[in-house]
Coordinates of C-alpha atoms in Angstrom, one line a residue:
M1 CA 121.7 126.6 252.8
L2 CA 121.8 124.0 255.6
D3 CA 119.7 121.0 255.4
P4 CA 117.0 120.9 258.1
V5 CA 117.5 118.6 261.1
I6 CA 115.1 115.8 261.5
F7 CA 113.0 117.7 264.0
E8 CA 112.5 120.5 261.5
L9 CA 110.8 118.0 259.2
H10 CA 108.4 117.0 261.9
K11 CA 104.7 117.1 261.1
T12 CA 102.3 115.7 263.7
G13 CA 100.6 112.6 262.5
R14 CA 102.9 112.0 259.5
A15 CA 105.0 109.3 261.1
A16 CA 106.7 106.6 259.1
E17 CA 105.2 104.0 261.3
H18 CA 102.1 103.9 263.5
L19 CA 102.5 101.4 266.3
P20 CA 99.3 99.7 267.6
A21 CA 98.2 100.7 271.1
P22 CA 99.3 98.2 273.8
E23 CA 96.7 95.7 274.8
T24 CA 97.7 96.1 278.4
P25 CA 96.2 99.2 280.1
E26 CA 98.7 102.0 280.5
E27 CA 98.2 102.1 284.2
E28 CA 99.1 98.5 284.5
I29 CA 102.3 99.0 282.5
L30 CA 103.3 102.0 284.6
A31 CA 102.7 100.1 287.8
S32 CA 105.3 97.6 286.7
I33 CA 108.0 100.3 286.4
P34 CA 109.5 101.7 289.6
E35 CA 108.6 105.4 290.1
R36 CA 112.3 106.5 290.0
M37 CA 112.8 104.9 286.6
R38 CA 109.8 106.5 284.9
R39 CA 110.2 109.4 282.4
R40 CA 109.3 112.8 283.8
L41 CA 108.4 114.3 280.4
P42 CA 106.9 112.7 277.3
L43 CA 109.5 111.4 274.8
R44 CA 109.5 113.7 271.8
L45 CA 110.4 112.0 268.5
A46 CA 110.2 113.6 265.1
E47 CA 107.2 112.3 263.0
V48 CA 108.3 112.1 259.4
P49 CA 106.9 110.1 256.5
E50 CA 109.2 107.2 255.5
L51 CA 110.1 108.6 252.1
E52 CA 111.1 111.9 253.6
L53 CA 113.0 110.1 256.3
A54 CA 114.9 108.0 253.7
R55 CA 115.7 111.1 251.6
H56 CA 116.9 113.0 254.6
Y57 CA 119.5 110.5 255.7
E58 CA 120.5 109.8 252.1
R59 CA 121.3 113.5 251.7
L60 CA 123.3 113.5 254.9
A61 CA 125.2 110.3 253.9
R62 CA 126.2 111.8 250.6
R63 CA 127.7 114.9 252.3
N64 CA 129.9 112.8 254.5
H65 CA 133.4 112.2 253.3
H66 CA 134.7 108.7 253.8
V67 CA 137.4 106.4 252.4
E68 CA 134.9 104.7 250.0
K69 CA 134.0 108.1 248.6
D70 CA 137.5 109.2 247.8
F71 CA 141.1 109.5 249.0
Y72 CA 141.5 110.2 252.8
P73 CA 145.2 111.0 253.3
L74 CA 144.9 111.9 257.0
G75 CA 148.4 111.4 258.3
S76 CA 148.9 109.3 261.4
C77 CA 145.3 108.0 261.2
T78 CA 145.8 105.2 258.6
M79 CA 142.5 105.8 256.9
K80 CA 142.6 102.8 254.6
Y81 CA 139.9 100.7 253.0
N82 CA 138.6 98.0 255.1
P83 CA 137.4 94.8 253.2
K84 CA 133.7 94.2 253.6
V85 CA 134.2 90.5 254.4
H86 CA 135.6 91.5 257.9
E87 CA 132.5 93.6 258.5
R88 CA 130.3 90.6 257.6
I89 CA 132.3 88.3 259.9
A90 CA 131.9 90.7 262.8
S91 CA 128.2 90.9 262.1
L92 CA 127.6 87.2 262.2
P93 CA 124.9 86.6 264.9
E94 CA 127.2 84.2 266.7
F95 CA 129.3 87.3 267.5
A96 CA 127.0 90.2 267.3
A97 CA 124.2 88.7 269.4
L98 CA 126.5 87.5 272.2
H99 CA 125.5 88.8 275.6
P100 CA 128.5 89.9 277.6
M101 CA 127.1 88.3 280.7
L102 CA 126.9 84.8 279.2
P103 CA 128.5 82.1 281.3
E104 CA 131.9 80.8 280.0
T105 CA 130.3 77.5 278.9
L106 CA 128.2 79.3 276.4
A107 CA 130.9 81.8 275.2
Q108 CA 133.7 79.4 274.4
G109 CA 134.1 80.6 270.9
A110 CA 134.3 84.2 271.8
I111 CA 136.9 83.6 274.6
R112 CA 138.9 81.4 272.3
L113 CA 138.9 84.0 269.6
L114 CA 140.2 86.6 272.1
G115 CA 142.9 84.2 273.3
S116 CA 143.9 83.5 269.6
M117 CA 143.9 87.2 268.9
E118 CA 146.4 87.8 271.8
E119 CA 148.6 85.0 270.3
A120 CA 148.4 86.6 266.8
L121 CA 149.3 90.0 268.1
A122 CA 152.2 88.5 270.0
A123 CA 153.4 86.8 266.8
V124 CA 153.1 90.0 264.8
T125 CA 154.9 92.2 267.3
G126 CA 157.3 89.9 269.1
M127 CA 155.8 90.8 272.5
D128 CA 155.2 87.9 275.0
A129 CA 151.6 88.7 276.1
F130 CA 148.8 91.0 275.4
T131 CA 145.7 92.4 277.0
L132 CA 142.8 93.3 274.6
Q133 CA 140.8 95.4 277.1
P134 CA 141.9 99.0 276.3
A135 CA 139.2 100.6 274.1
A136 CA 141.5 103.0 272.1
G137 CA 145.1 104.0 271.5
A138 CA 145.1 106.6 274.3
H139 CA 143.5 104.1 276.6
G140 CA 146.3 101.7 275.7
E141 CA 148.8 104.4 276.6
F142 CA 147.2 104.8 280.0
T143 CA 147.1 101.1 280.5
G144 CA 150.7 100.5 279.4
L145 CA 152.1 103.3 281.6
S146 CA 150.0 101.8 284.5
L147 CA 151.8 98.5 284.0
V148 CA 155.2 100.3 284.1
E149 CA 154.2 102.1 287.2
A150 CA 153.0 98.9 288.9
Y151 CA 156.3 97.2 287.9
F152 CA 158.4 99.8 289.6
R153 CA 156.1 99.9 292.6
K154 CA 156.6 96.2 293.0
K155 CA 160.3 96.7 292.9
G156 CA 160.1 99.4 295.4
E157 CA 161.4 102.1 293.0
D158 CA 159.9 105.5 292.9
R159 CA 160.4 106.5 289.2
R160 CA 158.2 109.4 288.0
K161 CA 159.8 110.7 284.9
V162 CA 158.5 109.7 281.4
I163 CA 160.5 111.1 278.5
L164 CA 158.7 112.1 275.3
P165 CA 160.2 113.2 272.0
D166 CA 159.1 116.7 270.9
S167 CA 157.4 115.1 267.9
A168 CA 155.2 112.8 270.1
H169 CA 151.5 112.4 269.7
G170 CA 149.6 114.8 272.0
T171 CA 148.0 111.9 273.8
N172 CA 151.4 110.8 275.1
P173 CA 151.9 113.6 277.6
A174 CA 148.2 113.6 278.5
S175 CA 148.4 109.9 279.4
V176 CA 151.5 110.6 281.5
R177 CA 149.8 113.4 283.4
R178 CA 146.7 111.3 283.9
L179 CA 148.8 109.0 286.0
S180 CA 150.4 111.9 287.9
L181 CA 153.8 111.0 286.3
E182 CA 156.1 113.7 285.0
P183 CA 156.4 114.3 281.2
V184 CA 159.9 115.4 280.1
E185 CA 160.5 116.5 276.5
V186 CA 163.5 115.4 274.6
R187 CA 164.3 117.3 271.4
S188 CA 164.8 116.0 267.9
D189 CA 168.1 116.3 266.1
E190 CA 168.7 117.7 262.6
R191 CA 167.6 114.4 261.0
G192 CA 164.2 114.4 262.7
E193 CA 165.2 111.6 265.1
V194 CA 165.6 111.6 268.9
S195 CA 168.7 113.5 269.8
I196 CA 171.0 110.9 271.4
D197 CA 173.0 113.4 273.4
A198 CA 169.9 115.1 274.7
L199 CA 168.4 111.7 275.7
A200 CA 171.5 110.6 277.4
A201 CA 171.5 113.8 279.5
L202 CA 167.9 113.3 280.6
V203 CA 167.7 109.6 281.4
D204 CA 168.6 108.8 285.0
E205 CA 167.5 106.6 287.9
G206 CA 164.3 108.6 288.2
T207 CA 163.2 107.7 284.7
A208 CA 160.3 105.3 284.4
A209 CA 160.1 105.1 280.6
L210 CA 160.8 106.6 277.2
M211 CA 157.6 106.7 275.1
L212 CA 158.7 106.4 271.5
T213 CA 156.6 106.4 268.3
L214 CA 158.1 104.2 265.6
P215 CA 158.2 105.3 262.9
N216 CA 157.9 108.7 264.4
T217 CA 155.4 111.3 263.5
L218 CA 157.6 112.6 260.7
G219 CA 157.3 109.1 259.1
L220 CA 161.0 108.3 259.9
F221 CA 162.5 105.2 261.4
E222 CA 164.8 105.9 264.4
S223 CA 168.2 104.8 263.0
H224 CA 169.9 105.0 266.4
L225 CA 167.4 102.6 268.1
P226 CA 170.1 100.2 269.4
R227 CA 171.8 103.2 271.2
I228 CA 168.4 104.4 272.5
V229 CA 167.7 100.9 273.9
E230 CA 171.1 100.9 275.5
I231 CA 170.6 104.3 277.2
V232 CA 167.1 103.5 278.5
H233 CA 167.7 100.0 279.7
G234 CA 171.1 101.1 281.1
A235 CA 169.3 103.3 283.6
G236 CA 166.8 100.5 284.4
A237 CA 163.9 102.3 282.7
Q238 CA 161.3 100.8 280.3
L239 CA 161.0 101.5 276.6
Y240 CA 157.4 102.1 275.5
L241 CA 156.2 101.9 271.9
D242 CA 153.4 104.1 270.8
G243 CA 152.2 101.7 268.2
A244 CA 149.9 104.1 266.3
N245 CA 152.1 103.6 263.2
L246 CA 152.3 99.9 263.3
N247 CA 151.0 99.8 259.7
A248 CA 154.6 100.7 258.7
L249 CA 156.2 97.7 260.6
L250 CA 154.1 94.6 259.8
G251 CA 156.1 91.7 258.7
I252 CA 159.4 93.7 258.8
V253 CA 160.0 94.9 262.3
R254 CA 158.8 93.2 265.5
P255 CA 159.0 95.8 268.4
G256 CA 159.5 93.0 271.0
D257 CA 162.7 91.8 269.2
I258 CA 164.4 95.2 269.2
G259 CA 164.1 96.2 272.8
F260 CA 160.6 97.5 273.5
D261 CA 159.2 96.4 276.8
V262 CA 155.6 97.5 276.4
M263 CA 153.5 98.8 273.5
H264 CA 150.0 99.5 272.4
A265 CA 148.6 98.8 269.0
N266 CA 145.7 100.8 267.4
V267 CA 144.1 97.7 265.9
H268 CA 141.3 99.8 264.5
K269 CA 143.8 101.6 262.3
T270 CA 146.1 98.8 261.3
F271 CA 143.7 95.9 261.2
S272 CA 140.5 96.7 259.5
T273 CA 138.0 98.8 261.4
P274 CA 136.6 102.0 259.9
H275 CA 137.2 104.6 262.6
G276 CA 136.6 108.0 261.2
G277 CA 134.7 110.4 263.4
G278 CA 136.2 109.1 266.7
G279 CA 135.5 105.5 266.8
P280 CA 135.1 102.6 267.4
G281 CA 138.5 101.6 268.4
A282 CA 140.6 99.2 270.4
G283 CA 144.1 99.6 271.8
P284 CA 145.5 96.2 273.0
V285 CA 148.7 96.5 275.0
G286 CA 151.6 94.0 274.6
V287 CA 154.4 93.4 277.1
K288 CA 157.5 91.4 277.6
E289 CA 157.6 88.7 280.1
H290 CA 158.6 90.8 283.2
L291 CA 155.5 92.9 282.8
R292 CA 153.0 90.0 282.2
P293 CA 152.0 89.7 285.9
F294 CA 150.7 93.2 285.9
L295 CA 148.3 92.9 282.9
P296 CA 144.6 93.7 283.5
T297 CA 142.2 91.0 284.7
P298 CA 140.4 88.8 283.9
R299 CA 142.7 87.0 281.4
P300 CA 141.5 84.4 278.9
V301 CA 143.3 81.2 279.7
R302 CA 143.2 77.8 278.0
E303 CA 142.8 74.9 280.3
G304 CA 142.9 71.7 278.3
D305 CA 140.2 71.9 275.6
R306 CA 138.4 74.8 277.2
W307 CA 138.8 78.5 277.7
T308 CA 138.1 80.3 280.9
W309 CA 138.4 83.8 282.4
K310 CA 141.0 83.8 285.1
H311 CA 141.0 86.5 287.8
D312 CA 143.7 85.3 290.2
F313 CA 146.7 87.5 289.3
P314 CA 147.7 89.2 292.6
D315 CA 150.0 91.8 290.9
S316 CA 147.5 92.8 288.2
I317 CA 146.5 96.5 287.9
G318 CA 142.9 95.2 287.7
P319 CA 140.3 95.6 284.9
V320 CA 140.5 98.7 282.6
H321 CA 137.4 97.8 280.6
S322 CA 134.2 95.9 281.2
Y323 CA 133.3 92.6 279.5
Y324 CA 135.3 91.6 276.4
G325 CA 136.8 95.0 275.5
N326 CA 135.5 96.4 272.2
F327 CA 134.7 92.9 271.0
A328 CA 133.5 93.7 267.4
V329 CA 136.6 95.7 266.7
L330 CA 138.7 92.8 267.9
V331 CA 136.8 90.3 265.7
R332 CA 137.4 92.4 262.6
A333 CA 141.1 92.7 263.5
Y334 CA 141.4 89.0 264.0
A335 CA 139.6 88.3 260.7
Y336 CA 142.0 90.7 258.9
I337 CA 145.1 89.0 260.4
R338 CA 143.9 85.5 259.5
H339 CA 142.7 86.7 256.1
L340 CA 146.1 88.1 255.0
G341 CA 148.5 85.9 256.9
A342 CA 152.1 86.7 257.5
P343 CA 153.0 87.3 253.8
G344 CA 149.9 89.5 253.3
L345 CA 150.7 91.6 256.4
R346 CA 154.3 92.2 255.1
E347 CA 152.8 93.2 251.7
V348 CA 150.6 95.8 253.5
T349 CA 153.6 97.5 254.9
E350 CA 155.6 97.3 251.7
H351 CA 152.8 98.9 249.7
A352 CA 152.2 101.6 252.3
I353 CA 155.9 102.6 252.3
L354 CA 156.0 102.5 248.5
G355 CA 152.9 104.7 248.2
A356 CA 154.1 107.3 250.7
N357 CA 157.5 107.6 249.0
Y358 CA 156.0 107.8 245.5
L359 CA 153.6 110.5 246.5
R360 CA 156.4 112.4 248.3
S361 CA 158.4 112.3 245.1
L362 CA 155.5 113.8 243.1
V363 CA 154.9 116.8 245.4
E364 CA 158.1 117.7 247.2
K365 CA 159.3 120.2 244.6
S366 CA 156.3 122.4 245.5
Y367 CA 155.9 121.3 249.1
P368 CA 159.4 120.9 250.6
V369 CA 159.9 118.0 253.0
P370 CA 162.1 119.4 255.8
Y371 CA 163.6 116.0 256.9
R372 CA 164.5 114.5 253.5
R373 CA 165.0 110.9 254.1
A374 CA 163.2 107.8 252.9
A375 CA 159.8 107.9 254.5
M376 CA 157.9 105.0 256.0
H377 CA 154.1 104.9 255.6
E378 CA 153.7 108.7 255.7
F379 CA 155.7 111.9 255.2
V380 CA 155.5 115.5 256.5
A381 CA 155.7 118.3 254.0
S382 CA 155.8 122.0 254.8
A383 CA 153.8 124.9 253.5
A384 CA 156.0 127.5 255.2
R385 CA 157.2 129.0 251.9
F386 CA 153.6 129.7 250.9
F387 CA 153.0 131.4 254.3
Q388 CA 156.0 133.6 253.9
A389 CA 155.2 134.6 250.3
A390 CA 151.5 134.8 250.3
N391 CA 150.2 134.4 253.8
I392 CA 148.7 131.0 252.9
R393 CA 148.7 128.5 255.7
A394 CA 148.6 124.7 255.7
M395 CA 145.0 125.0 256.8
D396 CA 144.2 126.9 253.6
I397 CA 145.7 124.2 251.4
G398 CA 143.8 121.6 253.3
K399 CA 140.5 123.5 252.8
R400 CA 141.2 123.9 249.1
L401 CA 141.8 120.1 248.7
L402 CA 138.2 119.6 249.8
D403 CA 137.1 121.3 246.6
F404 CA 139.0 118.7 244.6
G405 CA 137.0 116.0 246.4
F406 CA 139.8 114.9 248.7
Y407 CA 139.9 114.8 252.5
A408 CA 142.6 117.1 253.9
P409 CA 145.9 115.9 255.3
T410 CA 146.7 116.3 259.0
I411 CA 147.9 119.9 259.4
S412 CA 150.1 121.8 261.8
F413 CA 151.5 118.5 263.3
P414 CA 154.1 117.5 264.3
L415 CA 154.9 120.9 265.9
I416 CA 158.5 120.8 264.9
V417 CA 157.6 121.4 261.2
K418 CA 156.3 124.8 260.3
E419 CA 153.0 124.7 258.5
A420 CA 153.1 120.9 258.5
L421 CA 151.1 118.8 256.1
M422 CA 151.2 115.1 257.2
I423 CA 150.2 112.9 254.4
E424 CA 149.5 109.1 254.6
P425 CA 148.3 107.4 251.4
T426 CA 148.1 103.9 252.9
E427 CA 148.5 100.7 251.0
T428 CA 145.0 100.5 249.6
E429 CA 145.3 103.5 247.3
S430 CA 146.1 102.9 243.6
R431 CA 148.9 104.6 241.7
E432 CA 146.2 106.5 239.7
T433 CA 144.6 107.9 242.9
I434 CA 148.0 108.9 244.3
E435 CA 148.8 110.7 241.0
R436 CA 145.4 112.4 240.9
F437 CA 146.0 113.7 244.5
A438 CA 149.4 114.9 243.6
E439 CA 148.0 116.8 240.6
A440 CA 145.5 118.5 242.9
M441 CA 148.4 119.5 245.3
L442 CA 150.4 120.9 242.4
A443 CA 147.4 122.8 241.0
I444 CA 146.9 124.4 244.4
A445 CA 150.5 125.4 244.5
K446 CA 150.1 127.1 241.1
E447 CA 146.9 128.8 242.3
I448 CA 148.8 130.2 245.3
E449 CA 151.2 131.9 242.9
E450 CA 148.6 133.2 240.6
D451 CA 145.6 133.9 242.8
P452 CA 146.2 133.3 246.5
E453 CA 142.9 134.8 247.4
R454 CA 141.2 131.8 245.7
V455 CA 143.0 129.4 248.0
R456 CA 142.5 131.6 251.1
G457 CA 138.8 131.6 250.5
A458 CA 138.3 127.9 250.1
P459 CA 136.4 125.7 250.3
Y460 CA 133.7 126.6 247.7
H461 CA 131.9 123.3 247.1
T462 CA 131.2 122.0 250.5
P463 CA 127.9 122.3 252.4
V464 CA 129.6 124.4 255.1
R465 CA 132.5 126.6 254.3
R466 CA 134.8 127.7 257.2
V467 CA 133.6 127.5 260.8
N468 CA 135.2 128.9 263.9
E469 CA 137.1 125.7 264.7
S470 CA 138.0 126.8 268.2
L471 CA 134.3 127.4 269.1
A472 CA 133.2 124.3 267.3
S473 CA 135.5 122.1 269.4
R474 CA 135.1 123.9 272.7
R475 CA 131.4 124.9 272.6
P476 CA 129.8 122.4 270.3
Q477 CA 126.0 122.7 270.0
L478 CA 124.9 119.1 269.7
V479 CA 121.5 119.2 271.4
W480 CA 118.2 120.0 269.7
E481 CA 116.2 122.6 271.7
D482 CA 112.7 121.5 272.2
G483 CA 109.8 123.4 270.7
A484 CA 110.1 122.8 266.9
D485 CA 107.0 121.5 265.2
G486 CA 107.9 121.9 261.5
E487 CA 106.2 125.2 261.5
G488 CA 107.5 128.6 262.5
A489 CA 111.2 129.2 263.1
P490 CA 112.7 126.6 265.4
S491 CA 115.9 127.5 267.1
R492 CA 119.0 125.2 266.7
G493 CA 120.4 124.1 270.0

C-alpha cells in the first residue's frame, strides 16, 4: 500500500503553524504588487499537524536508499560516502548566505576560493587552466566541445567529426549533436580498448576530436594511449577526456601530462558532493594552454592582493552559467581536495582500485567478466549465461539485490557487454561490506539455478515492486491534481 501524499493528509484548519494576519490591510499589500505579478488563483498548501508532518517525511526518508543506508554500487556514478565536514564547510553562512550579485569588494573570499579551486584542479589533472562554470558533466562536455569548435574556427578550419568509442557514455554523442557536430563511432577491440586500426582509419583532416573516457566504461585503462595520442594529434585533432572516471586516476595519472587537450571533471562524483537523484553537480572544464583563450567568461583573476572578475577575453565562447557556477558544490570539492591533500587523493584511487578488483575476484566465477584484465575503480560483469539458461536478465538480478538491502549496479551498459552489470564499490566501502555484497550476488546466482521464478519476481521487500520503467521515464506524473481535501478519493496527478 502506498503512503499518502502530503495533500491526502490535508485537513482544513489542522495546520502545523498558524501565522498571524498581517497588520497592513490586504488591499494595501495588493496595491504594492503589479497586477501582472499577482497570483490568479489562491495558493493551495496542505494543512497538516506538525506531528503528522514529521512522521510523513520520516517515513519517506526511511524508504529512500542512499549511501549512508547501505552499499550503493552504481557503476560509473562513484556513489561514495561524503565526509560531513565538507557539508558543514559549504553551509557556513559566509558561503551559504552570499548573494551572487555582491560587488567584488564584498566577495573577495568567494572569488579567491574559485581561483584557488582552478589551481587545485590544474595541479591534480596537469591541465593549464580551468573554468568552473559548467553545472554538470554533460554541461562540461558541451562546454569542452564548444572550446574545440571555437579553436578550429579561429584557425579557419572546418572540422565537424568527433570520434567516440562504442563504449562511450550516452551523453557524449548527445553533446556532439547539440553542437551540430558529427558523432562517429569507433569500435573496441577484443581487449575492450579502442581499436587502433579502426581509429587510424577514421581520423583525418575533418576530425575535430576524439572523446575518450579514461578508464573506459569497462573500467579498463587504454594501454595504447601513446599511439592514440599520436594518431589524433598527427591529424591536428584534439583529444578530449570524459573525466567521469577521474576517481580512478587521482595522484597516479594526470591527463594533461599524457596528451589530453581538454577534459571535464565531475567534481560532484570525485570530490565529495552527494549527487544521487540527479544533482547537484558541477563539471569544470580544463584545457591546455592553446585552448585557454576560448574559456568562458568572466574569469577570476588575481591582481596583486585582490581578486576580480575579468570579462575582456575576445576569443572566449562567453558565459555558460550565471554567477559563480554551482558554488556550493565547488566549495565542497575544494574542501575535499584541501582536506586530503596529494597523498590522500592518491590513497583514494588506490583503495578504489583495490576494492573493485577484490569484489571482482569474489563474484567472477558466477558472473563472468568478458574483458578479464585488471580493473580500475569499477568492472563490468555479464549475466548473459543466466539469460540463456533461465531467461533471467541483468535487470532481474538488480531488482533482487534490492531485497538484500543493496542498491542495484548499473545494468545494460556499456552496450558492448551482453546483460551488463557495472559495479563500482568506491574507496569508502570496507572489506566486510564488499564481502557481504559478494555473498548476496552469489546467493542470487544460486537462486537462479534452483528457483529462477523467485528472482524473476523480485523485489519483494520494497514499497513499490516493478513499474513500467519506460512509461515512468517518458510520462512521469509529478503534479498533484487539485481537489483533494483529505476526504473522499482524491486522484493522483
